[in-house]
PDB file of C-alpha atoms in Angstrom:
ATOM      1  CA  UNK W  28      21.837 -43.038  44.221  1.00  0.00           C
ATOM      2  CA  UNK W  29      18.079 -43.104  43.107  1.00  0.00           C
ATOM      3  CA  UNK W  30      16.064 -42.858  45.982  1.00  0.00           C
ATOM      4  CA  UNK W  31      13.276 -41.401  47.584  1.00  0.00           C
ATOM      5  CA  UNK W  32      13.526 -39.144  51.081  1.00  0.00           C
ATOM      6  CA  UNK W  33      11.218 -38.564  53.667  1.00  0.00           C
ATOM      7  CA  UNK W  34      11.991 -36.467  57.029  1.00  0.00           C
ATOM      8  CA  UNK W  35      11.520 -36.107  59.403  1.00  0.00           C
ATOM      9  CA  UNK W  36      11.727 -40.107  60.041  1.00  0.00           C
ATOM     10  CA  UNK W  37      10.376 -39.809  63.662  1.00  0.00           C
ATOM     11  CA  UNK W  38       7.944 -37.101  65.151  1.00  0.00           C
ATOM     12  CA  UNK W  39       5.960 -36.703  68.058  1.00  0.00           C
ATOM     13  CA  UNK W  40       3.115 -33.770  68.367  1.00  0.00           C
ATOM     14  CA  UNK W  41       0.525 -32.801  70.002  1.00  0.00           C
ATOM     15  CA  UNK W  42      -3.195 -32.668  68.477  1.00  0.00           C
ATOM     16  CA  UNK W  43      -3.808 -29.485  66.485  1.00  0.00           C
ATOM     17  CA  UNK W  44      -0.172 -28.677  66.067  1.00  0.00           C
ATOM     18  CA  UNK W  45       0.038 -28.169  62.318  1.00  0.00           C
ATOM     19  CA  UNK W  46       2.511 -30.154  60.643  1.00  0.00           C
ATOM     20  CA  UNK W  47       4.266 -30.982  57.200  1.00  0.00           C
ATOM     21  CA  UNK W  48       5.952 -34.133  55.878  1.00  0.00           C
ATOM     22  CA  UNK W  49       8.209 -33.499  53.238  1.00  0.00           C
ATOM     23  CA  UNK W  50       8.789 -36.134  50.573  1.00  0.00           C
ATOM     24  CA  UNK W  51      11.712 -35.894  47.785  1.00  0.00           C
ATOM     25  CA  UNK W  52      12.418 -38.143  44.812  1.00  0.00           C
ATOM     26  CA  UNK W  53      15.827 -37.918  42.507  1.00  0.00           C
ATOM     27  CA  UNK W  54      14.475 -39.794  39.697  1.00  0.00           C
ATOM     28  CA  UNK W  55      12.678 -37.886  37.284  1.00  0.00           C
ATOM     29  CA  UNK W  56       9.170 -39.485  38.318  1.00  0.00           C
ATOM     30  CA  UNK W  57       6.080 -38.458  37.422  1.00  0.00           C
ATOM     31  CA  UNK W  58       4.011 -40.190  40.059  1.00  0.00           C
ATOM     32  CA  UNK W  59       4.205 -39.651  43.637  1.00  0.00           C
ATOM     33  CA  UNK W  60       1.750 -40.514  46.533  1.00  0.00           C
ATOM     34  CA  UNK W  61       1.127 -40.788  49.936  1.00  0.00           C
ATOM     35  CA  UNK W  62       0.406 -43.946  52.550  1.00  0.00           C
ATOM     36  CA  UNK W  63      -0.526 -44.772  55.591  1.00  0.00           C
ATOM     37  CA  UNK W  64       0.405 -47.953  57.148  1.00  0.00           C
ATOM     38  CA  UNK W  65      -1.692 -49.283  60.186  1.00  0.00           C
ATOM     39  CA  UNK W  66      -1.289 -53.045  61.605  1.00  0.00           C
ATOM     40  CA  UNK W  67      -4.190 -55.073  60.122  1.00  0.00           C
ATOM     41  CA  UNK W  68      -5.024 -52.469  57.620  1.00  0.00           C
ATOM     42  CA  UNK W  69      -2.017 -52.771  55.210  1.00  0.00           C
ATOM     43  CA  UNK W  70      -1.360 -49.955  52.789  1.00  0.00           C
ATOM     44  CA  UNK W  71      -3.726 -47.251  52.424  1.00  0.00           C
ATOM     45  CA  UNK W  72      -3.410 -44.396  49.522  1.00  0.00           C
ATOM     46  CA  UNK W  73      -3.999 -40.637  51.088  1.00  0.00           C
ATOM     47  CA  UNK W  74      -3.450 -38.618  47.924  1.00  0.00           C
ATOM     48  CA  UNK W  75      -1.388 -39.167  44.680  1.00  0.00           C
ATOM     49  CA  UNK W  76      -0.395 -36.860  42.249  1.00  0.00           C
ATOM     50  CA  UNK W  77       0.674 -37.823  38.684  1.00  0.00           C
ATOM     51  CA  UNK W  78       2.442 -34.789  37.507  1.00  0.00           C
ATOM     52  CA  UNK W  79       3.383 -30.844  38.627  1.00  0.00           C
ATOM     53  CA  UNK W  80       0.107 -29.360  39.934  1.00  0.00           C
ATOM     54  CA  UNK W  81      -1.896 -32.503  39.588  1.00  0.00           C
ATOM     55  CA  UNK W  82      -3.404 -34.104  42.424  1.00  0.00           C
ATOM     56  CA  UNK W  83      -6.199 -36.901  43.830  1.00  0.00           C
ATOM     57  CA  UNK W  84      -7.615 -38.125  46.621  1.00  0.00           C
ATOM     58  CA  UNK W  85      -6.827 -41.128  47.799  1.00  0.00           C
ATOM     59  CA  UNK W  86      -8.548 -43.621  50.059  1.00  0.00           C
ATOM     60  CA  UNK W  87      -8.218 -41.924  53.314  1.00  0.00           C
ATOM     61  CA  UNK W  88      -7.234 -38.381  52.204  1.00  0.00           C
ATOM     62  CA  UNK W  89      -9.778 -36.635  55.303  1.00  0.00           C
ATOM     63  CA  UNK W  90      -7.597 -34.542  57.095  1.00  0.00           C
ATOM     64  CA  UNK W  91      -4.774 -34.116  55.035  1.00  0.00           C
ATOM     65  CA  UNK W  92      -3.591 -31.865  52.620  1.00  0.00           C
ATOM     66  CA  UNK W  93      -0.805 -32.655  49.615  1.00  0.00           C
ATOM     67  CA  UNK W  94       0.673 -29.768  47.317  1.00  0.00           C
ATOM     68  CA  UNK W  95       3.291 -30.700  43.969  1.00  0.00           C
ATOM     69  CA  UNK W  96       4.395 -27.339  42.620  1.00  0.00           C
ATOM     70  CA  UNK W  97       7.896 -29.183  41.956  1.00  0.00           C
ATOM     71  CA  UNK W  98       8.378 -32.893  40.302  1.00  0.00           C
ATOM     72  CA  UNK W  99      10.510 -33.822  42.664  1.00  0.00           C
ATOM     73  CA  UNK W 100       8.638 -32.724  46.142  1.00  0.00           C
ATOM     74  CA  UNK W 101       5.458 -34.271  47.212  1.00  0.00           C
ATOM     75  CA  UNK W 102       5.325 -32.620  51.058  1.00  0.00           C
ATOM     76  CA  UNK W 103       2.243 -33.759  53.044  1.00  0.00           C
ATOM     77  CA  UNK W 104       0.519 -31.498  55.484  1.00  0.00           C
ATOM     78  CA  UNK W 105      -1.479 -31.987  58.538  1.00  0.00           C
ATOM     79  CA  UNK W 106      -3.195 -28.761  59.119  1.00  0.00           C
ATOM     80  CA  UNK W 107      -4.509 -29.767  62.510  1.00  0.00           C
ATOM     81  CA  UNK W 108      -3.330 -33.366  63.481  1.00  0.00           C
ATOM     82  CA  UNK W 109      -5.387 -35.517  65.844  1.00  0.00           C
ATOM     83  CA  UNK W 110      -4.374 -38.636  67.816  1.00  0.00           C
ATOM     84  CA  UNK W 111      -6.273 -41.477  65.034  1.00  0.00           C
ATOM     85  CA  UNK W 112      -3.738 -39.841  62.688  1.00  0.00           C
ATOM     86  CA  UNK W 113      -1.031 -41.587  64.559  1.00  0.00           C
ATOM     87  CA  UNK W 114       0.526 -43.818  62.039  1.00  0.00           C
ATOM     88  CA  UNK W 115       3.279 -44.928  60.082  1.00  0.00           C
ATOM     89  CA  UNK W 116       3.633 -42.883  56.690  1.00  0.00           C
ATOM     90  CA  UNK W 117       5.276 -43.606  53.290  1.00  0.00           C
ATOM     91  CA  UNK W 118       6.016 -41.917  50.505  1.00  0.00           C
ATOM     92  CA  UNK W 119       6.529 -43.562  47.233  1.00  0.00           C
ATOM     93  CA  UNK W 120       7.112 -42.413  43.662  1.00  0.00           C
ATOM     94  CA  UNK W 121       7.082 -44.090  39.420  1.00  0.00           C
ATOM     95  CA  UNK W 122       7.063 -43.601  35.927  1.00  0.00           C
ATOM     96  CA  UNK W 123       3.297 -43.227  34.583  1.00  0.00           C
ATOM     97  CA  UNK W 124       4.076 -44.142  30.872  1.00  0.00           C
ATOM     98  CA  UNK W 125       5.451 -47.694  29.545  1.00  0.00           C
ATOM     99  CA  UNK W 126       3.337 -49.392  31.944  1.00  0.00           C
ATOM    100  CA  UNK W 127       5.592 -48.806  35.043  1.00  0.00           C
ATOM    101  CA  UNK W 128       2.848 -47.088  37.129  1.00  0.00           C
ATOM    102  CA  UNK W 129       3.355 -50.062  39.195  1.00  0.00           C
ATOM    103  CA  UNK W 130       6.844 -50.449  40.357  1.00  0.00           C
ATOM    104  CA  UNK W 131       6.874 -47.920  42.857  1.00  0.00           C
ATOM    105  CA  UNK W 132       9.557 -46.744  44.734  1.00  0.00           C
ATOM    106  CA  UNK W 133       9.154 -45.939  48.730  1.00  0.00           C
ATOM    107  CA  UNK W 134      11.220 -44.088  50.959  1.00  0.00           C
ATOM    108  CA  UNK W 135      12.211 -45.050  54.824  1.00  0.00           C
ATOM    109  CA  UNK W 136       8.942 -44.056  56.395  1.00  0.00           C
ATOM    110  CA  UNK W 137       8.288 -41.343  58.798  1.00  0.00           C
ATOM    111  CA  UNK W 138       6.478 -42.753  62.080  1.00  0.00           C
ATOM    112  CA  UNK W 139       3.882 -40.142  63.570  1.00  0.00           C
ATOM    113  CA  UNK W 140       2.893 -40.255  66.966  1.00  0.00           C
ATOM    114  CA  UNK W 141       0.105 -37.346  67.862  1.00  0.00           C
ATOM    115  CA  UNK W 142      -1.051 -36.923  71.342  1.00  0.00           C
TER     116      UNK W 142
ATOM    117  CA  UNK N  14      12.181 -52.560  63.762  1.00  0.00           C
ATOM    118  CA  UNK N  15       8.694 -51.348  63.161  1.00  0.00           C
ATOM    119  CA  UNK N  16       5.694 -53.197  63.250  1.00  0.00           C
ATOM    120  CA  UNK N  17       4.014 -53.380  60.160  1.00  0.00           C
ATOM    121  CA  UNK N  18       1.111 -55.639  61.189  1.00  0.00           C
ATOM    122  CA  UNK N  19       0.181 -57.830  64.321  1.00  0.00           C
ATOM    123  CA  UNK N  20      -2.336 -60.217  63.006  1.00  0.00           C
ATOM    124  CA  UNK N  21      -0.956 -60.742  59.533  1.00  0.00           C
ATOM    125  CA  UNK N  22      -1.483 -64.669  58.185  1.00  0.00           C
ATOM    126  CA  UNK N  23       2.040 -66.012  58.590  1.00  0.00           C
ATOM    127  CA  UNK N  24       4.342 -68.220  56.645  1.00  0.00           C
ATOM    128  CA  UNK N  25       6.831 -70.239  58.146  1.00  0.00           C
ATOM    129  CA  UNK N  26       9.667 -71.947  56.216  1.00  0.00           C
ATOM    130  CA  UNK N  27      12.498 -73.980  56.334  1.00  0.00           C
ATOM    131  CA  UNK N  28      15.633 -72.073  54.804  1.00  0.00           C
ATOM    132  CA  UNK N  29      16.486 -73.988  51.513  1.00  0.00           C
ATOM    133  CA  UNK N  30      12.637 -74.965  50.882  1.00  0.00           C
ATOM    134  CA  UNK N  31      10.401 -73.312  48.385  1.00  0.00           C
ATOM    135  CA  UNK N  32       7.987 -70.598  49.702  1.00  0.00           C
ATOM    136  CA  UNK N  33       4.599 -70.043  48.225  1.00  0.00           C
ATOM    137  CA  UNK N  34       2.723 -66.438  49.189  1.00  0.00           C
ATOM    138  CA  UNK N  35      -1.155 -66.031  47.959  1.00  0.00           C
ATOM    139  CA  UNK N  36      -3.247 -63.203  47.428  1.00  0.00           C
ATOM    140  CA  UNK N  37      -6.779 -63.202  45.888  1.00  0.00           C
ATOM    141  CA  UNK N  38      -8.001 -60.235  44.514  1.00  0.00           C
ATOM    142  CA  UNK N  39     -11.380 -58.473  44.167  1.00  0.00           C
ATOM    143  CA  UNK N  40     -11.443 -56.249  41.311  1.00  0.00           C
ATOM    144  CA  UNK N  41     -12.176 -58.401  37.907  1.00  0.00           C
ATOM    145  CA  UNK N  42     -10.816 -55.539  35.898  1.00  0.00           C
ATOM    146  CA  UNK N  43      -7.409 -55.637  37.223  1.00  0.00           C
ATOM    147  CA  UNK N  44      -4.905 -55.868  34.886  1.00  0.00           C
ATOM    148  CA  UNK N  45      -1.951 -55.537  36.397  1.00  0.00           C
ATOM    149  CA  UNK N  46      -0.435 -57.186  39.423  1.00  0.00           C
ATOM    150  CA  UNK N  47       2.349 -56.635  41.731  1.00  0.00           C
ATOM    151  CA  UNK N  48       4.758 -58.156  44.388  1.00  0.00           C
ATOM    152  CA  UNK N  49       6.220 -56.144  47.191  1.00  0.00           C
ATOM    153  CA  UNK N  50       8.440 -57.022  49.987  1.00  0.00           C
ATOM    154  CA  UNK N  51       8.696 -55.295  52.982  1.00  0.00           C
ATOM    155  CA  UNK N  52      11.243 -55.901  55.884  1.00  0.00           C
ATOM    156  CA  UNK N  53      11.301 -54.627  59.172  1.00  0.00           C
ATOM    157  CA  UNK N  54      12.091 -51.166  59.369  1.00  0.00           C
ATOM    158  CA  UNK N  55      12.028 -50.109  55.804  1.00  0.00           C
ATOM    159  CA  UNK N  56       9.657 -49.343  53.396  1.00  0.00           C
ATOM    160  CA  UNK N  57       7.981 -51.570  50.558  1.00  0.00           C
ATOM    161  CA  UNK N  58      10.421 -52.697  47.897  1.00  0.00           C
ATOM    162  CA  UNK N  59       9.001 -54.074  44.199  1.00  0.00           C
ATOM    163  CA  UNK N  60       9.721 -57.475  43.352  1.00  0.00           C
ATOM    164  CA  UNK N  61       7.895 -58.766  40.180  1.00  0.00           C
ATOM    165  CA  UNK N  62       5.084 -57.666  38.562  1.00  0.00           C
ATOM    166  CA  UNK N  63       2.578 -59.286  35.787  1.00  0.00           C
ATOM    167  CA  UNK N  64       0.103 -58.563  33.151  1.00  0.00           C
ATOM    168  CA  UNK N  65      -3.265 -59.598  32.829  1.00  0.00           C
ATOM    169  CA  UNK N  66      -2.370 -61.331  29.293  1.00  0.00           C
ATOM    170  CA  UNK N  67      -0.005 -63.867  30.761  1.00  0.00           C
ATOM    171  CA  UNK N  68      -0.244 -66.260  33.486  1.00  0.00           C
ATOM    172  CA  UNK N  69       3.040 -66.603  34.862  1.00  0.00           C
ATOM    173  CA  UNK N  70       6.517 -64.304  34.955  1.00  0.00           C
ATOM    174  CA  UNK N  71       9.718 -65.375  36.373  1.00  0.00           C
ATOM    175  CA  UNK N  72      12.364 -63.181  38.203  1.00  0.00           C
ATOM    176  CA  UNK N  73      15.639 -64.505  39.903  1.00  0.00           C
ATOM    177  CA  UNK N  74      14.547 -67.001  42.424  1.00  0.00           C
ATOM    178  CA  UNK N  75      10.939 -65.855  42.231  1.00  0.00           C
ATOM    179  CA  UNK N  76       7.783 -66.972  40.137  1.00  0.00           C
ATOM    180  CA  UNK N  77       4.816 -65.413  40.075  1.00  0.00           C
ATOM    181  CA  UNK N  78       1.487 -67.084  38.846  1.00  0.00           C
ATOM    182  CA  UNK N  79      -2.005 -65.621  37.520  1.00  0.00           C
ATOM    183  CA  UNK N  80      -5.470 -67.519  37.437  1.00  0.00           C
ATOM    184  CA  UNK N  81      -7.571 -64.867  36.634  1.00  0.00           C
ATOM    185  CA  UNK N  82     -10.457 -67.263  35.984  1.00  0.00           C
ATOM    186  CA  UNK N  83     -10.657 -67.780  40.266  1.00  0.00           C
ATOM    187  CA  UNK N  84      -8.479 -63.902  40.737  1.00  0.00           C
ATOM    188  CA  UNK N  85      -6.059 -65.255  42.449  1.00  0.00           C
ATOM    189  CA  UNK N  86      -2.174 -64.615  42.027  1.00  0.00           C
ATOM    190  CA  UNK N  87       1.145 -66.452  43.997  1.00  0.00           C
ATOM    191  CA  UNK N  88       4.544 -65.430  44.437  1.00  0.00           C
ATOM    192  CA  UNK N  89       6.866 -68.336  44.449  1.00  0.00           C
ATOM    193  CA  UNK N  90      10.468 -68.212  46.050  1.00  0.00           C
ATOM    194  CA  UNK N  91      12.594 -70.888  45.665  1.00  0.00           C
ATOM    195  CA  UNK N  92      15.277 -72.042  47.809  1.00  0.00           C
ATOM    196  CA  UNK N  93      14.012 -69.826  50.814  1.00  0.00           C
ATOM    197  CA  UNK N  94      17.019 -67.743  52.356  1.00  0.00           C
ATOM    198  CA  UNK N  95      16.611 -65.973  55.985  1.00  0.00           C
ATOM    199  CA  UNK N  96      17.060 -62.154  53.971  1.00  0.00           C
ATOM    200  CA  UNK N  97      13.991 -63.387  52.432  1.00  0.00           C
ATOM    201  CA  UNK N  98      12.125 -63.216  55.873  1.00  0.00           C
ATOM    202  CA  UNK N  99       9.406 -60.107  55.493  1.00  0.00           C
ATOM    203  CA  UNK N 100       6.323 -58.978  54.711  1.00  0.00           C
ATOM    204  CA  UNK N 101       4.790 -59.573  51.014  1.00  0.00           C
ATOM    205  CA  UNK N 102       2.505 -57.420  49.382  1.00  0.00           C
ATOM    206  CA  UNK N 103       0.360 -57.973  46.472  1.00  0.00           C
ATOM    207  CA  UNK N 104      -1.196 -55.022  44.729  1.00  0.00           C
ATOM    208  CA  UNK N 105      -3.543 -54.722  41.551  1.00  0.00           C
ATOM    209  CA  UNK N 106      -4.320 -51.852  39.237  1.00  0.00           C
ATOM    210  CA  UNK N 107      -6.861 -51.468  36.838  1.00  0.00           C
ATOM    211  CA  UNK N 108      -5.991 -49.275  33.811  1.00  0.00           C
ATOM    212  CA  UNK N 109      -4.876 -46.114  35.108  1.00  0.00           C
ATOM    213  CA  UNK N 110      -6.554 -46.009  38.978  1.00  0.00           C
ATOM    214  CA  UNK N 111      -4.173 -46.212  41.786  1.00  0.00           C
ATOM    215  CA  UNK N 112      -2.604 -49.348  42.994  1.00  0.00           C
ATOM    216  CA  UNK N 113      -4.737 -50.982  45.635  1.00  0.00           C
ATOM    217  CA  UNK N 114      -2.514 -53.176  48.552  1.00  0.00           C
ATOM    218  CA  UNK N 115      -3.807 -56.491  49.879  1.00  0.00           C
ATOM    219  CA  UNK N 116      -2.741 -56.560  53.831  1.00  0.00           C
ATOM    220  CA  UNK N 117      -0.088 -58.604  53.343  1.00  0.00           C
ATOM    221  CA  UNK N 118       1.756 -62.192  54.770  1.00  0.00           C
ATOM    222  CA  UNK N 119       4.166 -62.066  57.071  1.00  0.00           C
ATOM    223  CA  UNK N 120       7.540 -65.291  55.873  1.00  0.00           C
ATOM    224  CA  UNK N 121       9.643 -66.286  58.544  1.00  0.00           C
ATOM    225  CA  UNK N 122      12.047 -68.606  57.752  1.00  0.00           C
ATOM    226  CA  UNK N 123      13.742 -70.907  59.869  1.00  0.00           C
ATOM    227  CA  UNK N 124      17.560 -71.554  59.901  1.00  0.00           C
TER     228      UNK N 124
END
């Protein structure tokens, strides 16, 4: 099944407690990147990458760090996490060529709580 | 579920009537546009996308119409079904920059 996989789907931590976020994809994409989703605020982009050791900043990339040594694995890292980083996180991956940049795929979330 | 926004503008429908979901966007170099659904408790999904060069696309049970001249797009779904209760997304992209997410409208539809 194509799909994209985030764990872990629920954390709680405590500020400066470093932490990743790994993100998976089983569909050959080039393009992966990295949300944040806070009520009133929508969808905001933290980092994308569009191929093996290529990556942006997003929007909001300030304390966060994104590595892609592998196609398929887009982890996200919070070297030391503080409480406004408390959010809901998604993952999402696409084609870049034929003009499917746009149909992007998103995993489950991963809801982050830091205290 | 999880909450995916607390003041989002709202749409309330009667199951079996036709929906229609704005967005107007900023960026006058957009050229591509996109539809995304979201229900409670899962991430976004991709319903229907359009180019700049045409003004309206049709899916199953969905329409979706561009007027670039005021930059505004619309997602129409007819014959409005409770699984369609969610949050809709548009997003634009110009060129090859990342997709940029309006905040989104929250459908409820009423049995």
């Amino acid at each position: 099944e194509a799909q994209v996989t985030q764990n872990p789907r629920y954390l709680i931590t405590v500020t400066g407690k470093k932490l990743t976020v790994t993100c998976s994809q089983n569909m050959n994409h080039e393009y992966m990147s990295w949300y944040r989703q806070d009520p009133g605020l929508g969808l905001r982009q933290i980092y994308y990458s569009m191929n093996v050791e290529v990556t942006d900043k997003g929007d909001v990339p300030e304390g966060y760090k994104v590595s892609r040594k592998e196609k398929r694995n887009f982890p996200l890292i919070l070297e030391s996490p503080s409480p406004n980083q408390t959010s809901l996180y998604f993952c999402a991956s696409s084609f870049v060529g034929g003009g499917r940049a746009g149909e992007q795929y998103f995993g489950p979330g991963t809801r982050l709580t830091v205290t | 579920g999880e909450s995916v926004g607390l003041h989002l503008p709202t749409l309330s429908v009667q199951e079996g009537d036709n929906s229609i979901i704005n967005c107007a966007y900023s960026n006058s170099a957009s050229d591509y546009f996109i539809w995304y659904k979201q229900e409670s408790g899962k991430g976004p999904q991709f319903i229907i996308d359009i180019r700049s060069n045409m003004d309206k696309r049709q899916g199953q049970r969905v329409t979706v119409l561009l007027n670039k001249t005021v930059k505004h797009l619309s997602l129409q779904i007819a014959a409005t079904q409770p699984g369609d209760s969610a949050v809709y997304f548009c997003a634009e992209m110009a060129g090859n920059t990342p997709l940029v997410f309006g905040k989104g409208t929250r459908l409820s539809v009423i049995a």
